[in-house]
mmCIF file of C-alpha atoms in Angstrom:
data_model
loop_
_atom_site.group_PDB
_atom_site.id
_atom_site.type_symbol
_atom_site.label_atom_id
_atom_site.label_comp_id
_atom_site.label_asym_id
_atom_site.label_seq_id
_atom_site.Cartn_x
_atom_site.Cartn_y
_atom_site.Cartn_z
ATOM 1 C CA UNK A 17 62.493 51.291 -100.274
ATOM 2 C CA UNK A 18 65.780 53.768 -99.582
ATOM 3 C CA UNK A 19 66.163 56.621 -97.785
ATOM 4 C CA UNK A 20 66.890 60.327 -99.194
ATOM 5 C CA UNK A 21 70.756 60.544 -99.797
ATOM 6 C CA UNK A 22 72.659 61.767 -96.633
ATOM 7 C CA UNK A 23 75.262 64.515 -97.743
ATOM 8 C CA UNK A 24 78.966 64.530 -96.276
ATOM 9 C CA UNK A 25 82.057 65.876 -96.955
ATOM 10 C CA UNK A 26 84.962 64.009 -97.215
ATOM 11 C CA UNK A 27 88.644 64.858 -95.997
ATOM 12 C CA UNK A 28 89.570 66.274 -99.513
ATOM 13 C CA UNK A 29 86.379 68.427 -99.282
ATOM 14 C CA UNK A 30 84.258 66.653 -101.964
ATOM 15 C CA UNK A 31 80.507 66.056 -101.694
ATOM 16 C CA UNK A 32 79.578 62.217 -100.572
ATOM 17 C CA UNK A 33 76.032 61.186 -101.517
ATOM 18 C CA UNK A 34 75.094 57.632 -100.507
ATOM 19 C CA UNK A 35 71.507 55.963 -100.672
ATOM 20 C CA UNK A 36 70.882 53.919 -97.738
ATOM 21 C CA UNK A 37 68.420 50.902 -98.561
ATOM 22 C CA UNK A 38 66.127 49.329 -96.308
ATOM 23 C CA UNK A 39 67.475 45.913 -95.619
ATOM 24 C CA UNK A 40 64.981 42.852 -94.118
ATOM 25 C CA UNK A 41 65.708 39.770 -92.163
ATOM 26 C CA UNK A 42 65.825 37.536 -95.513
ATOM 27 C CA UNK A 43 68.741 40.046 -96.664
ATOM 28 C CA UNK A 44 70.825 38.445 -93.748
ATOM 29 C CA UNK A 45 69.953 35.091 -94.739
ATOM 30 C CA UNK A 46 71.269 36.013 -98.337
ATOM 31 C CA UNK A 47 74.520 37.796 -97.132
ATOM 32 C CA UNK A 48 75.225 35.143 -94.945
ATOM 33 C CA UNK A 49 74.892 32.329 -97.808
ATOM 34 C CA UNK A 50 77.513 34.602 -100.225
ATOM 35 C CA UNK A 51 79.547 34.777 -97.310
ATOM 36 C CA UNK A 52 79.885 30.958 -96.795
ATOM 37 C CA UNK A 53 80.184 30.876 -100.757
ATOM 38 C CA UNK A 54 83.189 33.433 -100.460
ATOM 39 C CA UNK A 55 84.991 31.349 -97.854
ATOM 40 C CA UNK A 56 84.392 27.954 -99.713
ATOM 41 C CA UNK A 57 85.910 29.461 -102.659
ATOM 42 C CA UNK A 58 88.639 31.172 -101.088
ATOM 43 C CA UNK A 59 88.975 29.540 -97.803
ATOM 44 C CA UNK A 60 91.616 31.316 -95.077
ATOM 45 C CA UNK A 61 91.009 29.213 -91.805
ATOM 46 C CA UNK A 62 94.580 28.317 -91.817
ATOM 47 C CA UNK A 63 95.774 31.981 -91.792
ATOM 48 C CA UNK A 64 93.048 32.752 -88.997
ATOM 49 C CA UNK A 65 94.516 29.478 -87.013
ATOM 50 C CA UNK A 66 98.152 30.908 -87.306
ATOM 51 C CA UNK A 67 96.800 34.311 -86.181
ATOM 52 C CA UNK A 68 94.098 33.413 -83.660
ATOM 53 C CA UNK A 69 95.823 30.791 -81.705
ATOM 54 C CA UNK A 70 99.088 32.866 -80.619
ATOM 55 C CA UNK A 71 96.762 35.640 -79.460
ATOM 56 C CA UNK A 72 94.727 33.635 -77.185
ATOM 57 C CA UNK A 73 97.464 31.578 -75.934
ATOM 58 C CA UNK A 74 98.982 34.892 -74.804
ATOM 59 C CA UNK A 75 95.634 35.894 -73.251
ATOM 60 C CA UNK A 76 95.361 32.851 -71.323
ATOM 61 C CA UNK A 77 99.065 32.726 -70.107
ATOM 62 C CA UNK A 78 98.780 36.362 -68.776
ATOM 63 C CA UNK A 79 95.652 35.751 -67.307
ATOM 64 C CA UNK A 80 97.061 32.624 -65.383
ATOM 65 C CA UNK A 81 100.109 34.178 -64.394
ATOM 66 C CA UNK A 82 98.366 37.604 -63.079
ATOM 67 C CA UNK A 83 95.289 36.404 -60.597
ATOM 68 C CA UNK A 84 94.219 40.338 -60.718
ATOM 69 C CA UNK A 85 92.957 39.899 -64.441
ATOM 70 C CA UNK A 86 90.553 37.011 -63.883
ATOM 71 C CA UNK A 87 87.517 39.552 -63.578
ATOM 72 C CA UNK A 88 88.590 40.391 -67.146
ATOM 73 C CA UNK A 89 88.634 37.080 -68.746
ATOM 74 C CA UNK A 90 85.216 37.402 -70.343
ATOM 75 C CA UNK A 91 85.767 40.944 -71.285
ATOM 76 C CA UNK A 92 88.773 39.889 -72.962
ATOM 77 C CA UNK A 93 87.468 37.259 -74.860
ATOM 78 C CA UNK A 94 84.161 39.187 -75.763
ATOM 79 C CA UNK A 95 86.580 41.810 -77.286
ATOM 80 C CA UNK A 96 86.437 39.573 -80.591
ATOM 81 C CA UNK A 97 82.667 41.035 -81.206
ATOM 82 C CA UNK A 98 84.320 44.696 -80.976
ATOM 83 C CA UNK A 99 87.442 43.949 -83.158
ATOM 84 C CA UNK A 100 86.152 41.641 -85.359
ATOM 85 C CA UNK A 101 84.976 44.241 -88.057
ATOM 86 C CA UNK A 102 88.985 45.194 -87.858
ATOM 87 C CA UNK A 103 90.172 41.586 -88.354
ATOM 88 C CA UNK A 104 88.156 40.828 -91.137
ATOM 89 C CA UNK A 105 89.283 43.584 -93.230
ATOM 90 C CA UNK A 106 90.807 40.743 -95.271
ATOM 91 C CA UNK A 107 87.694 39.343 -96.174
ATOM 92 C CA UNK A 108 86.290 42.328 -97.448
ATOM 93 C CA UNK A 109 88.810 42.728 -100.036
ATOM 94 C CA UNK A 110 88.427 38.816 -101.271
ATOM 95 C CA UNK A 111 84.641 39.391 -101.673
ATOM 96 C CA UNK A 112 85.332 42.716 -103.380
ATOM 97 C CA UNK A 113 87.638 41.317 -105.969
ATOM 98 C CA UNK A 114 85.170 38.062 -106.350
ATOM 99 C CA UNK A 115 82.784 40.401 -107.214
ATOM 100 C CA UNK A 116 84.387 42.405 -109.355
ATOM 101 C CA UNK A 117 85.647 39.583 -111.256
ATOM 102 C CA UNK A 118 89.337 40.298 -110.502
ATOM 103 C CA UNK A 119 92.142 37.853 -109.921
ATOM 104 C CA UNK A 120 91.797 36.554 -106.330
ATOM 105 C CA UNK A 121 93.412 33.917 -103.892
ATOM 106 C CA UNK A 122 93.327 33.402 -100.180
ATOM 107 C CA UNK A 123 96.468 35.522 -99.871
ATOM 108 C CA UNK A 124 95.073 38.753 -101.182
ATOM 109 C CA UNK A 125 93.465 38.922 -97.470
ATOM 110 C CA UNK A 126 97.148 40.891 -97.034
ATOM 111 C CA UNK A 127 96.149 43.319 -100.021
ATOM 112 C CA UNK A 128 94.149 45.497 -97.542
ATOM 113 C CA UNK A 129 97.434 47.019 -96.311
ATOM 114 C CA UNK A 130 97.989 48.188 -99.699
ATOM 115 C CA UNK A 131 94.712 50.104 -99.971
ATOM 116 C CA UNK A 132 94.788 53.869 -100.395
ATOM 117 C CA UNK A 133 92.428 54.005 -97.553
ATOM 118 C CA UNK A 134 94.674 52.206 -95.064
ATOM 119 C CA UNK A 135 95.177 55.637 -93.053
ATOM 120 C CA UNK A 136 91.277 55.801 -92.659
ATOM 121 C CA UNK A 137 90.853 51.816 -91.832
ATOM 122 C CA UNK A 138 93.661 52.532 -89.046
ATOM 123 C CA UNK A 139 91.891 55.562 -87.826
ATOM 124 C CA UNK A 140 88.712 53.299 -87.373
ATOM 125 C CA UNK A 141 90.574 50.629 -86.098
ATOM 126 C CA UNK A 142 92.445 52.599 -83.079
ATOM 127 C CA UNK A 143 88.668 53.872 -82.492
ATOM 128 C CA UNK A 144 87.408 50.222 -82.129
ATOM 129 C CA UNK A 145 90.556 49.338 -79.844
ATOM 130 C CA UNK A 146 89.612 52.480 -77.863
ATOM 131 C CA UNK A 147 86.084 51.234 -77.033
ATOM 132 C CA UNK A 148 87.297 47.902 -76.261
ATOM 133 C CA UNK A 149 89.835 49.434 -73.610
ATOM 134 C CA UNK A 150 87.067 51.317 -72.070
ATOM 135 C CA UNK A 151 84.902 48.553 -71.985
ATOM 136 C CA UNK A 152 87.604 46.477 -70.161
ATOM 137 C CA UNK A 153 88.154 49.672 -67.609
ATOM 138 C CA UNK A 154 84.200 49.776 -67.357
ATOM 139 C CA UNK A 155 83.990 45.948 -66.421
ATOM 140 C CA UNK A 156 86.991 45.998 -63.841
ATOM 141 C CA UNK A 157 85.333 49.168 -62.282
ATOM 142 C CA UNK A 158 82.031 47.580 -61.946
ATOM 143 C CA UNK A 159 83.612 44.262 -60.448
ATOM 144 C CA UNK A 160 85.796 46.459 -57.813
ATOM 145 C CA UNK A 161 82.672 48.653 -57.035
ATOM 146 C CA UNK A 162 80.675 45.212 -56.122
ATOM 147 C CA UNK A 163 83.470 42.887 -54.863
ATOM 148 C CA UNK A 164 86.062 45.488 -53.958
ATOM 149 C CA UNK A 165 89.753 45.462 -54.184
ATOM 150 C CA UNK A 166 89.993 41.419 -53.335
ATOM 151 C CA UNK A 167 90.418 39.273 -56.256
ATOM 152 C CA UNK A 168 90.126 35.566 -56.063
ATOM 153 C CA UNK A 169 93.343 33.512 -56.324
ATOM 154 C CA UNK A 170 91.928 30.626 -58.764
ATOM 155 C CA UNK A 171 89.408 30.236 -61.815
ATOM 156 C CA UNK A 172 87.321 27.958 -59.591
ATOM 157 C CA UNK A 173 87.221 30.438 -56.857
ATOM 158 C CA UNK A 174 86.243 33.194 -59.174
ATOM 159 C CA UNK A 175 83.692 31.004 -60.896
ATOM 160 C CA UNK A 176 82.058 30.131 -57.470
ATOM 161 C CA UNK A 177 82.227 34.093 -56.500
ATOM 162 C CA UNK A 178 80.376 35.130 -59.840
ATOM 163 C CA UNK A 179 77.945 32.371 -60.098
ATOM 164 C CA UNK A 180 76.684 30.873 -56.495
ATOM 165 C CA UNK A 181 76.470 34.888 -55.039
ATOM 166 C CA UNK A 182 74.018 37.698 -54.969
ATOM 167 C CA UNK A 183 76.666 39.730 -55.680
ATOM 168 C CA UNK A 184 77.960 37.547 -58.766
ATOM 169 C CA UNK A 185 74.352 37.803 -60.185
ATOM 170 C CA UNK A 186 74.391 41.553 -59.823
ATOM 171 C CA UNK A 187 77.844 41.732 -61.772
ATOM 172 C CA UNK A 188 76.503 39.424 -64.565
ATOM 173 C CA UNK A 189 73.229 41.588 -64.978
ATOM 174 C CA UNK A 190 74.880 44.812 -64.548
ATOM 175 C CA UNK A 191 77.919 43.686 -66.576
ATOM 176 C CA UNK A 192 75.527 42.645 -69.489
ATOM 177 C CA UNK A 193 74.000 45.588 -69.621
ATOM 178 C CA UNK A 194 77.304 47.973 -69.860
ATOM 179 C CA UNK A 195 78.324 45.438 -72.287
ATOM 180 C CA UNK A 196 75.521 46.198 -74.533
ATOM 181 C CA UNK A 197 75.966 49.725 -74.454
ATOM 182 C CA UNK A 198 79.580 49.298 -75.901
ATOM 183 C CA UNK A 199 78.275 46.725 -78.207
ATOM 184 C CA UNK A 200 75.629 49.129 -79.924
ATOM 185 C CA UNK A 201 78.261 51.712 -80.053
ATOM 186 C CA UNK A 202 80.629 49.232 -81.911
ATOM 187 C CA UNK A 203 78.098 47.773 -84.123
ATOM 188 C CA UNK A 204 76.879 51.616 -85.106
ATOM 189 C CA UNK A 205 80.151 53.030 -85.844
ATOM 190 C CA UNK A 206 81.410 49.654 -87.964
ATOM 191 C CA UNK A 207 78.500 47.653 -88.982
ATOM 192 C CA UNK A 208 79.709 48.696 -92.844
ATOM 193 C CA UNK A 209 82.424 51.489 -92.395
ATOM 194 C CA UNK A 210 85.167 48.948 -92.881
ATOM 195 C CA UNK A 211 83.844 47.449 -96.186
ATOM 196 C CA UNK A 212 82.934 50.946 -97.194
ATOM 197 C CA UNK A 213 86.365 52.296 -96.727
ATOM 198 C CA UNK A 214 87.702 49.235 -98.818
ATOM 199 C CA UNK A 215 85.463 50.222 -101.594
ATOM 200 C CA UNK A 216 85.654 54.179 -101.597
ATOM 201 C CA UNK A 217 87.933 56.090 -99.579
ATOM 202 C CA UNK A 218 85.367 58.732 -98.398
ATOM 203 C CA UNK A 219 87.471 59.183 -95.054
ATOM 204 C CA UNK A 220 86.597 57.650 -91.426
ATOM 205 C CA UNK A 221 83.942 60.335 -90.423
ATOM 206 C CA UNK A 222 81.950 60.073 -93.603
ATOM 207 C CA UNK A 223 82.303 56.037 -93.425
ATOM 208 C CA UNK A 224 81.137 56.082 -89.509
ATOM 209 C CA UNK A 225 78.639 58.582 -90.495
ATOM 210 C CA UNK A 226 77.065 56.374 -93.076
ATOM 211 C CA UNK A 227 77.475 53.294 -90.985
ATOM 212 C CA UNK A 228 75.329 54.869 -88.173
ATOM 213 C CA UNK A 229 72.840 55.845 -90.728
ATOM 214 C CA UNK A 230 72.162 52.056 -91.934
ATOM 215 C CA UNK A 231 71.801 51.345 -88.124
ATOM 216 C CA UNK A 232 69.523 53.827 -87.579
ATOM 217 C CA UNK A 233 67.438 53.230 -90.798
ATOM 218 C CA UNK A 234 67.190 49.647 -90.187
ATOM 219 C CA UNK A 235 67.377 49.007 -86.472
ATOM 220 C CA UNK A 236 65.618 45.606 -86.247
ATOM 221 C CA UNK A 237 67.545 43.944 -88.905
ATOM 222 C CA UNK A 238 70.563 45.503 -87.675
ATOM 223 C CA UNK A 239 69.836 44.277 -84.159
ATOM 224 C CA UNK A 240 69.297 40.780 -85.398
ATOM 225 C CA UNK A 241 72.770 40.987 -87.498
ATOM 226 C CA UNK A 242 74.723 41.941 -84.079
ATOM 227 C CA UNK A 243 72.897 38.990 -82.504
ATOM 228 C CA UNK A 244 73.927 36.753 -85.290
ATOM 229 C CA UNK A 245 77.481 37.662 -85.068
ATOM 230 C CA UNK A 246 77.565 37.429 -81.235
ATOM 231 C CA UNK A 247 75.894 34.004 -81.132
ATOM 232 C CA UNK A 248 78.069 32.701 -83.882
ATOM 233 C CA UNK A 249 81.387 33.903 -82.490
ATOM 234 C CA UNK A 250 80.248 32.321 -78.916
ATOM 235 C CA UNK A 251 79.433 28.863 -80.574
ATOM 236 C CA UNK A 252 82.832 29.210 -82.761
ATOM 237 C CA UNK A 253 84.602 29.382 -79.262
ATOM 238 C CA UNK A 254 83.147 26.390 -77.740
ATOM 239 C CA UNK A 255 85.690 23.684 -79.506
ATOM 240 C CA UNK A 256 88.724 25.101 -78.150
ATOM 241 C CA UNK A 257 88.436 28.215 -80.485
ATOM 242 C CA UNK A 258 88.769 26.429 -83.560
ATOM 243 C CA UNK A 259 85.705 27.688 -84.832
ATOM 244 C CA UNK A 260 86.753 31.016 -84.943
ATOM 245 C CA UNK A 261 88.958 30.315 -87.976
ATOM 246 C CA UNK A 262 85.485 29.575 -89.811
ATOM 247 C CA UNK A 263 83.112 31.989 -88.388
ATOM 248 C CA UNK A 264 85.496 35.166 -88.444
ATOM 249 C CA UNK A 265 86.081 34.778 -92.493
ATOM 250 C CA UNK A 266 82.426 33.826 -93.201
ATOM 251 C CA UNK A 267 81.278 36.693 -91.188
ATOM 252 C CA UNK A 268 83.738 39.323 -92.792
ATOM 253 C CA UNK A 269 82.550 38.169 -96.109
ATOM 254 C CA UNK A 270 78.942 38.182 -95.176
ATOM 255 C CA UNK A 271 79.639 41.865 -93.908
ATOM 256 C CA UNK A 272 80.911 43.030 -97.486
ATOM 257 C CA UNK A 273 78.014 41.690 -98.888
ATOM 258 C CA UNK A 274 75.660 43.318 -96.214
ATOM 259 C CA UNK A 275 77.126 46.638 -96.688
ATOM 260 C CA UNK A 276 76.569 46.257 -100.850
ATOM 261 C CA UNK A 277 72.986 45.584 -99.959
ATOM 262 C CA UNK A 278 72.884 48.489 -97.558
ATOM 263 C CA UNK A 279 74.796 51.354 -99.256
ATOM 264 C CA UNK A 280 74.553 52.660 -103.090
ATOM 265 C CA UNK A 281 76.400 55.307 -104.254
#
């Protein structure tokens, strides 16, 4: 079943018509299987390891040197779920090429930099980064509201403060609720907008409009998809973050196939 074609104008003034298909839970299993298949055919884990570890090293070194950053450790790391669609843009390009039977290698992850839609992708990337930064600000404000300006001197003291006090559990519950709001916003605007722009340069605004329509038309399925993404990234972080080198590419490839199932031009 498909919804009536939503109509919007691109930056050039042309009319875009896209059919939003109903996607079911079994479709998520299918897109994940295709994502794994794409990754196995063209593994990019070494590229992601080269990119991920310097970033994580910087985050931890900066946090260790600045005790005032301790309350932001979780929001900083959780930012992978908000920035993931942007980071995985190269995976969409590999899946797109493979689907079309075009020559493809792991190094085509960088071909996204040459796409005609690079400005639209950059615009969406800035929007995702803005959501991330606002979330960090909200997290810090919430911590200050509950605990005041005093900042724990060590990681152990911070853990005790959060896990063994009533105020700490208020922070956990309230912080999770605030994080959920930002996660839903990020999911809505980026569910399929990044791969859509690689497929068709309709402009950032139209891509976001269609992405939101996909989420609105498939709320339960997309909620499950969001949960799968968060759970996968959480598990991937456990073995010293090395799992991210597999989880991020697989989820990126799967997102391309999710877009192809959900949107038809």
